[in-house]
Short mmCIF file of C-alpha atoms in Angstrom, two decimals:
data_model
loop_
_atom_site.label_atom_id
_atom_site.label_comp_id
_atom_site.label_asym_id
_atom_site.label_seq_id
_atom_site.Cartn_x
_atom_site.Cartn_y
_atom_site.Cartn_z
CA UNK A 1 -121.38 132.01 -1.62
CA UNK A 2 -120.20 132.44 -4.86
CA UNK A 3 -116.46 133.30 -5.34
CA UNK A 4 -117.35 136.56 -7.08
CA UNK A 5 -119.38 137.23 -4.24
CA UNK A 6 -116.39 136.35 -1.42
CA UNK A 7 -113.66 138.62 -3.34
CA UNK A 8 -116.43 141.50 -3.01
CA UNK A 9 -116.84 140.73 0.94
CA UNK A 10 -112.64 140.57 0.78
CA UNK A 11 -113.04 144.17 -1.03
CA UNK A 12 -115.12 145.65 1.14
CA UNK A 13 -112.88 144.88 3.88
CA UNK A 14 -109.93 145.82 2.76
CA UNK A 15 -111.66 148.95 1.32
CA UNK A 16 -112.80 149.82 5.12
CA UNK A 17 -108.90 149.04 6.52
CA UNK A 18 -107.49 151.28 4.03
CA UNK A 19 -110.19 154.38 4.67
CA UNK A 20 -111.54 153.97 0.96
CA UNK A 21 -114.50 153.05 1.78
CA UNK A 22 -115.91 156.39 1.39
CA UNK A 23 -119.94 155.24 0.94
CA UNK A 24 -121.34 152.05 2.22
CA UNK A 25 -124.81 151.12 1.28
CA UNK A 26 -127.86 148.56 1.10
CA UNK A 27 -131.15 147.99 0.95
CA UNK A 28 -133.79 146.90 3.56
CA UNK A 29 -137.08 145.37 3.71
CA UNK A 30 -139.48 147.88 5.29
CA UNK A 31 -143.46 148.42 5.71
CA UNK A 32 -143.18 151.00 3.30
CA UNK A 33 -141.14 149.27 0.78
CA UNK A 34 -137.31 148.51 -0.05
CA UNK A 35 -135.34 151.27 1.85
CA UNK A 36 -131.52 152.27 0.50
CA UNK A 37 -129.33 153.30 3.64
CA UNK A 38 -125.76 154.66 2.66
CA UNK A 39 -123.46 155.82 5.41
CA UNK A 40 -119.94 157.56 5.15
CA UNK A 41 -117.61 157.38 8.22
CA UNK A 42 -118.88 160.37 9.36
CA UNK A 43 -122.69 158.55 9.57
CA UNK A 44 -125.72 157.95 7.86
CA UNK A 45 -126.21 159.98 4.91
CA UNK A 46 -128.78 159.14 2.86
CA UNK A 47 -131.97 156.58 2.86
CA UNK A 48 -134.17 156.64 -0.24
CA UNK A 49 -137.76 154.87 -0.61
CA UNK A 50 -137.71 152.35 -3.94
CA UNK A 51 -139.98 155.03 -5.34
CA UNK A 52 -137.18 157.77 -5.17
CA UNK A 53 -135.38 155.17 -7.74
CA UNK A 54 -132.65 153.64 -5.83
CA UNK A 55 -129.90 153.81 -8.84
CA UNK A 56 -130.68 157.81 -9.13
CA UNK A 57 -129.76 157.87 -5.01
CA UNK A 58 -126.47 155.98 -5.78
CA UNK A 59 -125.33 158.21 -8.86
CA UNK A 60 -126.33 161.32 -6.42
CA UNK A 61 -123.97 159.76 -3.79
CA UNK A 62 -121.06 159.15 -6.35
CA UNK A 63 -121.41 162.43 -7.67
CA UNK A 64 -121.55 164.67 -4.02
CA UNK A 65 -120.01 162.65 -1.97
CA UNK A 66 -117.58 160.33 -3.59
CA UNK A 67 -117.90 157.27 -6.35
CA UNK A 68 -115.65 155.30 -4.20
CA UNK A 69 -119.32 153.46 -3.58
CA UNK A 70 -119.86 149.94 -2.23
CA UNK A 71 -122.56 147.45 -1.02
CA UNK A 72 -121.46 146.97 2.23
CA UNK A 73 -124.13 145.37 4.08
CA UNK A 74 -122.42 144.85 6.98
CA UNK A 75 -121.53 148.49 7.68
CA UNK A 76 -125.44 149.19 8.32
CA UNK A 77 -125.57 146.80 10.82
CA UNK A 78 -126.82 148.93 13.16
CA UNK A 79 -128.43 151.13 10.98
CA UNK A 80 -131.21 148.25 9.98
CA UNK A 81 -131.94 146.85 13.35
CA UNK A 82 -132.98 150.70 14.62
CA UNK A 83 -134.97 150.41 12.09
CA UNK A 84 -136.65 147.56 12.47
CA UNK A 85 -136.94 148.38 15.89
CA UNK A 86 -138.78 151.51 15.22
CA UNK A 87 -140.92 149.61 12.48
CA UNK A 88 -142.10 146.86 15.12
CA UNK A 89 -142.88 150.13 17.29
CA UNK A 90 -140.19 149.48 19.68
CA UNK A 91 -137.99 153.30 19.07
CA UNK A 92 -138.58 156.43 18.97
CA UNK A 93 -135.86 157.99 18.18
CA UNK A 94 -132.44 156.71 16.01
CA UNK A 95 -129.61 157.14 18.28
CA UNK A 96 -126.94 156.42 14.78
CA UNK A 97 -124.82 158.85 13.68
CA UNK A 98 -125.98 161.47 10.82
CA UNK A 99 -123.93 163.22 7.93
CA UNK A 100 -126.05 166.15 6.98
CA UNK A 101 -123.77 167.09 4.07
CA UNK A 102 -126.18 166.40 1.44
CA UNK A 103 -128.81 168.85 2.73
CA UNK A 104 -127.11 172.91 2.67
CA UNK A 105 -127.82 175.84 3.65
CA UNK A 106 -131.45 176.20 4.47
CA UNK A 107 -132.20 172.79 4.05
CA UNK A 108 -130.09 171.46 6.56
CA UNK A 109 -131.49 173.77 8.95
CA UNK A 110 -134.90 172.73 8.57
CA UNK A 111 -133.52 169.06 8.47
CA UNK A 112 -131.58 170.00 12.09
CA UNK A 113 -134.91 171.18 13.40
CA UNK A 114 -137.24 168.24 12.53
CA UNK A 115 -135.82 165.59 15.08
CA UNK A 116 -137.78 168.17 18.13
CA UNK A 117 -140.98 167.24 16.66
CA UNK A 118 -141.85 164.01 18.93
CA UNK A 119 -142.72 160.77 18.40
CA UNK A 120 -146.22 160.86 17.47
CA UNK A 121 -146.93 164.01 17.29
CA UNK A 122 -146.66 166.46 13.98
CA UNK A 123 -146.21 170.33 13.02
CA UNK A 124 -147.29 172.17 10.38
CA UNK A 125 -144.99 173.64 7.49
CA UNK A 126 -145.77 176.96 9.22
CA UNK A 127 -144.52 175.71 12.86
CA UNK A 128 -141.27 174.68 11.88
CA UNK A 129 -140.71 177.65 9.52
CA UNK A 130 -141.07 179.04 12.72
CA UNK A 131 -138.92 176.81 14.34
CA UNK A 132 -135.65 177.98 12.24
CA UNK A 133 -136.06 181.46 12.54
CA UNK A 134 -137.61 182.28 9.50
CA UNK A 135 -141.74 182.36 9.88
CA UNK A 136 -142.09 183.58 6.34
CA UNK A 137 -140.19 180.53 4.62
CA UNK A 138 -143.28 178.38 4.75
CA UNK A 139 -142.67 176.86 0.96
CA UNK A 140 -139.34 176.64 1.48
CA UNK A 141 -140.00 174.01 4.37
CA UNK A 142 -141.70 171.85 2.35
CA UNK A 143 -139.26 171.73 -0.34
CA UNK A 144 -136.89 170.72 2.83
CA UNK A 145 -139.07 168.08 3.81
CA UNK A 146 -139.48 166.77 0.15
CA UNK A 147 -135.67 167.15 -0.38
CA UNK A 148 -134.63 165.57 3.10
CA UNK A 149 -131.98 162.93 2.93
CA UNK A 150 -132.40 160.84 5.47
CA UNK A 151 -136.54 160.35 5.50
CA UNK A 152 -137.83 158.13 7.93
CA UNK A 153 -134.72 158.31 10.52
CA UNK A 154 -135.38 162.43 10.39
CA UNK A 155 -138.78 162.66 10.78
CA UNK A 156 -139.98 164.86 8.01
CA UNK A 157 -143.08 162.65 7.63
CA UNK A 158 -144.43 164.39 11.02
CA UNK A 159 -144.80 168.05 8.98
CA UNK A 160 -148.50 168.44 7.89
CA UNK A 161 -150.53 170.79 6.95
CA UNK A 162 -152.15 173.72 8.99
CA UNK A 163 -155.36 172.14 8.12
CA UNK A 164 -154.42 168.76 9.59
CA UNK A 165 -154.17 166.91 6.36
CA UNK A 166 -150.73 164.77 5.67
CA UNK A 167 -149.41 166.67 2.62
CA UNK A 168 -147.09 165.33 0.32
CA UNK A 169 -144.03 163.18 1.15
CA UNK A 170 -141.05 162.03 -1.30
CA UNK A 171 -141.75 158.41 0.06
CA UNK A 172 -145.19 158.47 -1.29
CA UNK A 173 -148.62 159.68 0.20
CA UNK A 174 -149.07 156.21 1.75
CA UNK A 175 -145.78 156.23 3.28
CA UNK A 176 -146.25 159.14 4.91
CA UNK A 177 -150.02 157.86 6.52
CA UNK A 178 -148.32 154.78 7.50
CA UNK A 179 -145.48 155.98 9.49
CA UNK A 180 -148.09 158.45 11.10
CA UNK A 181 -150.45 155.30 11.94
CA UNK A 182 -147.52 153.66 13.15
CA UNK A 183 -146.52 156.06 15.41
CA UNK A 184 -149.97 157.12 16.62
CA UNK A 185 -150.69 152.82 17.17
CA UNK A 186 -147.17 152.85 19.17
CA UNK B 1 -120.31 161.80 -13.74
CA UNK B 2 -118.55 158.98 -12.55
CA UNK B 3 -120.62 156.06 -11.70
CA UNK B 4 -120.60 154.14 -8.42
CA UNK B 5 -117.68 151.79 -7.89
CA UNK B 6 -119.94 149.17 -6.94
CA UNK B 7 -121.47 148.45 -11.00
CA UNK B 8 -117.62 148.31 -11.93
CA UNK B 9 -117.06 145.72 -9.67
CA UNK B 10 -120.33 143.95 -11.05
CA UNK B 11 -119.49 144.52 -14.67
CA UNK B 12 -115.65 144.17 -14.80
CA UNK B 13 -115.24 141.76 -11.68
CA UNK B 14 -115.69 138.00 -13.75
CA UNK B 15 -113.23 139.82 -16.36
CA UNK B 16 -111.30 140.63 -14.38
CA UNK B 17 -110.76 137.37 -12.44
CA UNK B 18 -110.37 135.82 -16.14
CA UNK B 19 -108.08 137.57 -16.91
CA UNK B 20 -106.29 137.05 -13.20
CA UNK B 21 -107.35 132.87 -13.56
CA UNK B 22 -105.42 133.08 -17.42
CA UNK B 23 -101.92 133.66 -15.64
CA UNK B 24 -102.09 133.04 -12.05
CA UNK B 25 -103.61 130.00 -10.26
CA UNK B 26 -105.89 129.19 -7.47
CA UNK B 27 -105.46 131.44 -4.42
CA UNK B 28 -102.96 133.41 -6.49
CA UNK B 29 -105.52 134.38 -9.02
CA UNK B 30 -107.59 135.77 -6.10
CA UNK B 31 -104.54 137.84 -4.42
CA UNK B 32 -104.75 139.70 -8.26
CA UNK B 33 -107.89 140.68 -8.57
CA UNK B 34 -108.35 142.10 -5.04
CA UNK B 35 -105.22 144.01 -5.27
CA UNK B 36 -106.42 145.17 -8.53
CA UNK B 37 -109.54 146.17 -7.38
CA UNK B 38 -108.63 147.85 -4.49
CA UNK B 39 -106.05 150.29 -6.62
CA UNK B 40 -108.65 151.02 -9.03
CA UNK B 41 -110.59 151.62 -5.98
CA UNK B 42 -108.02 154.27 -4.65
CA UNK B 43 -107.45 155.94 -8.52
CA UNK B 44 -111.21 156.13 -9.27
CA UNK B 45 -111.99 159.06 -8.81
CA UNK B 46 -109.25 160.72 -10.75
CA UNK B 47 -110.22 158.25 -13.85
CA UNK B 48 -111.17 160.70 -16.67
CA UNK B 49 -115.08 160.30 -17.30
CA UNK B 50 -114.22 158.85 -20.93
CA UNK B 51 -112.03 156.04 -19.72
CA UNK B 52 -112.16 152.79 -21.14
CA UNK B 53 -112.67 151.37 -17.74
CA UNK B 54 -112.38 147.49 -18.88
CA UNK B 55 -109.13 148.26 -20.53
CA UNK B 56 -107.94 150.67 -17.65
CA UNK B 57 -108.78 147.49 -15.21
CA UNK B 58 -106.96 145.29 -17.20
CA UNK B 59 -103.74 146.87 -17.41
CA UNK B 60 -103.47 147.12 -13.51
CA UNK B 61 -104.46 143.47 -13.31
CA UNK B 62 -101.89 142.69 -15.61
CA UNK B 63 -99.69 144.66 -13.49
CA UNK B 64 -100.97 143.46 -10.06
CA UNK B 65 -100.18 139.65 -11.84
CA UNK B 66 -96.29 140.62 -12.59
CA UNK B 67 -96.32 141.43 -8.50
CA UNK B 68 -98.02 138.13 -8.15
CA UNK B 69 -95.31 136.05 -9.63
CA UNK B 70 -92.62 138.27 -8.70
CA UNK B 71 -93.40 137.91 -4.95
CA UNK B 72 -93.89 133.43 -6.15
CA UNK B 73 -90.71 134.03 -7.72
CA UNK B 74 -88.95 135.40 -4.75
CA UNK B 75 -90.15 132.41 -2.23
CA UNK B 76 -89.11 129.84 -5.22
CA UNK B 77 -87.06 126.87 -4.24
CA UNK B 78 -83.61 127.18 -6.67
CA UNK B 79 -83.27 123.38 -7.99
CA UNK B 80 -80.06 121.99 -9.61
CA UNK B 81 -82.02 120.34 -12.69
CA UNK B 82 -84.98 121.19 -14.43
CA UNK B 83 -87.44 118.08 -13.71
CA UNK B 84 -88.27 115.99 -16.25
CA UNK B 85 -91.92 115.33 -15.80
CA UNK B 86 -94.29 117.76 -16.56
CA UNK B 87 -94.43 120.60 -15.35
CA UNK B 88 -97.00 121.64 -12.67
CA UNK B 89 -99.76 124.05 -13.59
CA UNK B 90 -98.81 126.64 -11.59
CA UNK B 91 -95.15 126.56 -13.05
CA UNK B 92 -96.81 126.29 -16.16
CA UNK B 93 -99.34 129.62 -15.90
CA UNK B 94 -95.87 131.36 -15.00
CA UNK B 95 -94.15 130.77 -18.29
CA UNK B 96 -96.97 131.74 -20.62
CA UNK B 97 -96.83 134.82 -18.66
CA UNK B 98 -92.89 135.03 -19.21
CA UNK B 99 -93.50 134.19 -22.88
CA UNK B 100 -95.92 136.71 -23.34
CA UNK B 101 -94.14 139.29 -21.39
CA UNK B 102 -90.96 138.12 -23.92
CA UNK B 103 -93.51 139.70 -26.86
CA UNK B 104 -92.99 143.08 -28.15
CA UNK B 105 -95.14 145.50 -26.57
CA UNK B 106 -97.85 145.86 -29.32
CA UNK B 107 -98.09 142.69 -29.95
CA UNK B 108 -98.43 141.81 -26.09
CA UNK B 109 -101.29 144.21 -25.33
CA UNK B 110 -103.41 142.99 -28.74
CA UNK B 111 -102.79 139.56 -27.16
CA UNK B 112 -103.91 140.90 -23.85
CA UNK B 113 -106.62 142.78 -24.23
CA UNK B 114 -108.12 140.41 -27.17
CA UNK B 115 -107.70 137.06 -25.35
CA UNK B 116 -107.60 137.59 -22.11
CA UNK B 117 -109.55 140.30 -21.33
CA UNK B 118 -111.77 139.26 -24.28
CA UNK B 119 -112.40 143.07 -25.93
CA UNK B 120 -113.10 143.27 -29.83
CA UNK B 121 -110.07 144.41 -31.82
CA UNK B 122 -112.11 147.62 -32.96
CA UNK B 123 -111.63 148.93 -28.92
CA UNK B 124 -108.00 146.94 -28.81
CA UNK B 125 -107.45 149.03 -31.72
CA UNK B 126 -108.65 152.34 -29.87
CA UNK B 127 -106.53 151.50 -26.87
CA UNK B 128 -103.42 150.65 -29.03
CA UNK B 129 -104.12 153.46 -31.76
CA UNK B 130 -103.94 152.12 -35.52
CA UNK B 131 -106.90 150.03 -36.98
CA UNK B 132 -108.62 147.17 -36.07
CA UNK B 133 -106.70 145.00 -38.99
CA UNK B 134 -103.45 146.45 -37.33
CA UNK B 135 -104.96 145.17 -33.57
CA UNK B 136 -105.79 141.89 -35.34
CA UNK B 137 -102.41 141.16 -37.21
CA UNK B 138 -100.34 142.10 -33.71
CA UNK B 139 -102.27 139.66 -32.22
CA UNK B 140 -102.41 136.86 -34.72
CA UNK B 141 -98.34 137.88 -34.46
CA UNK B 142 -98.11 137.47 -30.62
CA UNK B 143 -99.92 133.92 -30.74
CA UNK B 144 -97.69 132.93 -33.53
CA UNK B 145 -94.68 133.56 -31.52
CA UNK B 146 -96.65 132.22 -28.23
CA UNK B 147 -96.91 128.75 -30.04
CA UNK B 148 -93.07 128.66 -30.87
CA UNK B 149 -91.75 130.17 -27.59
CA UNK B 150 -94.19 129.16 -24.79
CA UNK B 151 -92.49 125.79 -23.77
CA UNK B 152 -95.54 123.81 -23.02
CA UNK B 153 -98.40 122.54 -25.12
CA UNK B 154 -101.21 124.52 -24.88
CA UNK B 155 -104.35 124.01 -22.88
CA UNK B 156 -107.25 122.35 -24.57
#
């Protein structure tokens, strides 16, 4: 390890011990290409695909959430091996905390209703609009689903629609068919 | 809009630790630029968005150095005699810092900032208000005196 590279592991812990570590990310390997996970102490508050241009996700965090922003590997411990775990087809569900801030109003409430869509199954736009109480908002669930924060670990990738097709997804069209595959395989 | 703490760290960090490794040895020269690092941390987000964040870092480095020695200072051994042979590095780091702290203030943060935390005398200039000729002759002024006040022979 480089020396540089210790003093940031000894800055990142002293960060943590003196509650300034206010976002903690890094990136992951995936099937569906290099995942950012950032966490506050409250949870896990945003992943981005590689396609959703990691650097744009970070400047987003240290603009609504707070710049005090560091690669912290270590803090999403936990956070990777779910997910690895669900990508070998071994999880179902993430059992890691979640900090919703970043989605408001609406959003989040779409976002709160997605995790009751199981495991290999899917909805349509129109089914969850249903779900929250508000039949009519059909476009506004997708704009939800494209806007969610925490893709992959809330599973907006299971909305489709009526007509069975995948729709789009902020991860990519091929994302989206290859977490349904995955599941469906599971 | 502020950008993540994490490409300060990348951009400033080996300035930084220059500028920590200039005055302060070894383990020392660590203990500076992680408490500097982790203040800057805490007063980031307050920093107004047109900061001069090298210069900003390097005045709490140079800061978080003074606690450095002080705290050195304090666990110092009092001798009878000065020694004779040559005195060790560490000892030695701690003068230039007393010489340079001896300067007057100008001339101290052209030295500073120019050769130590290596910025061009047009931004010295901007930090220390005046022109860059001005930034240049304070520091050309500060070495001068370095050369006849710092007590050892300068590093090659």
């Amino acid at each position: 390890m480089t020396e540089l590279a210790a003093l940031h592991e000894r800055l990142v812990r002293s960060a943590a011990d003196e509650g300034l570590l206010d976002v903690a990310y890094r990136t992951v390997d995936s099937p569906v290409g290099p995942l950012l996970l950032a966490r506050t102490p409250a949870g896990l508050v945003r992943v981005a695909f590689a396609v959703q241009d990691h650097d744009a996700a970070l400047q987003e965090l240290s603009d609504e959430v707070s710049p005090r922003v560091l690669e912290a590997p270590r803090a999403l411990d936990d956070v990777a091996s779910e997910l690895d775990e669900y990508f070998a087809g071994r999880r179902e569900a993430f059992d890691v905390p979640l900090d919703l801030r970043l989605a408001r109003g609406f959003r989040r409430s779409v976002v709160e209703h997605l995790p009751s869509i199981a495991y290999g199954r899917t909805a349509s736009y129109a089914q969850v609009a249903a779900l929250t109480g508000s039949p009519r908002a059909v476009r506004a669930v997708g704009t939800a689903c494209a806007l969610n924060p925490l893709p992959v670990v809330v599973p907006c990738h299971r909305v489709v629609r009526s007509d069975g097709s995948p729709g789009r997804y902020a991860g990519g069209d091929d994302a989206k068919l290859a977490l349904l595959a995955l599941e469906r395989r599971a | 809009m502020t950008e993540p703490f994490e490409r300060v760290v990348a951009r400033h960090g080996p300035t930084v630790l220059r500028v920590c490794r200039s005055v302060l040895r070894g383990a020392d020269a660590e203990d500076a630029w992680s408490e500097t690092f982790l203040a800057a941390l805490r007063a980031y987000p307050e920093l107004p968005a047109d900061a001069n964040v090298e210069a900003w870092l390097v005045t709490i480095a140079r800061r978080k150095a003074i606690d450095v020695v002080r705290r050195d200072a304090r666990h110092a051994v009092p001798v009878a005699e000065l020694p004779d042979r040559p005195v060790p590095d560490g000892a030695r780091d701690l003068d230039l810092w007393r010489s340079l702290g001896d300067l007057p203030p100008k001339q101290r943060h052209a030295v500073a900032y120019h050769h130590l935390a290596g910025l061009p005398y047009d931004e010295v200039a901007a930090l220390l208000g005046g022109t860059a000729a001005a930034a240049r002759r304070a520091a050309a002024d500060g070495i001068a005196t370095l050369r006849r006040t710092y007590p050892i022979e300068e590093e090659s």
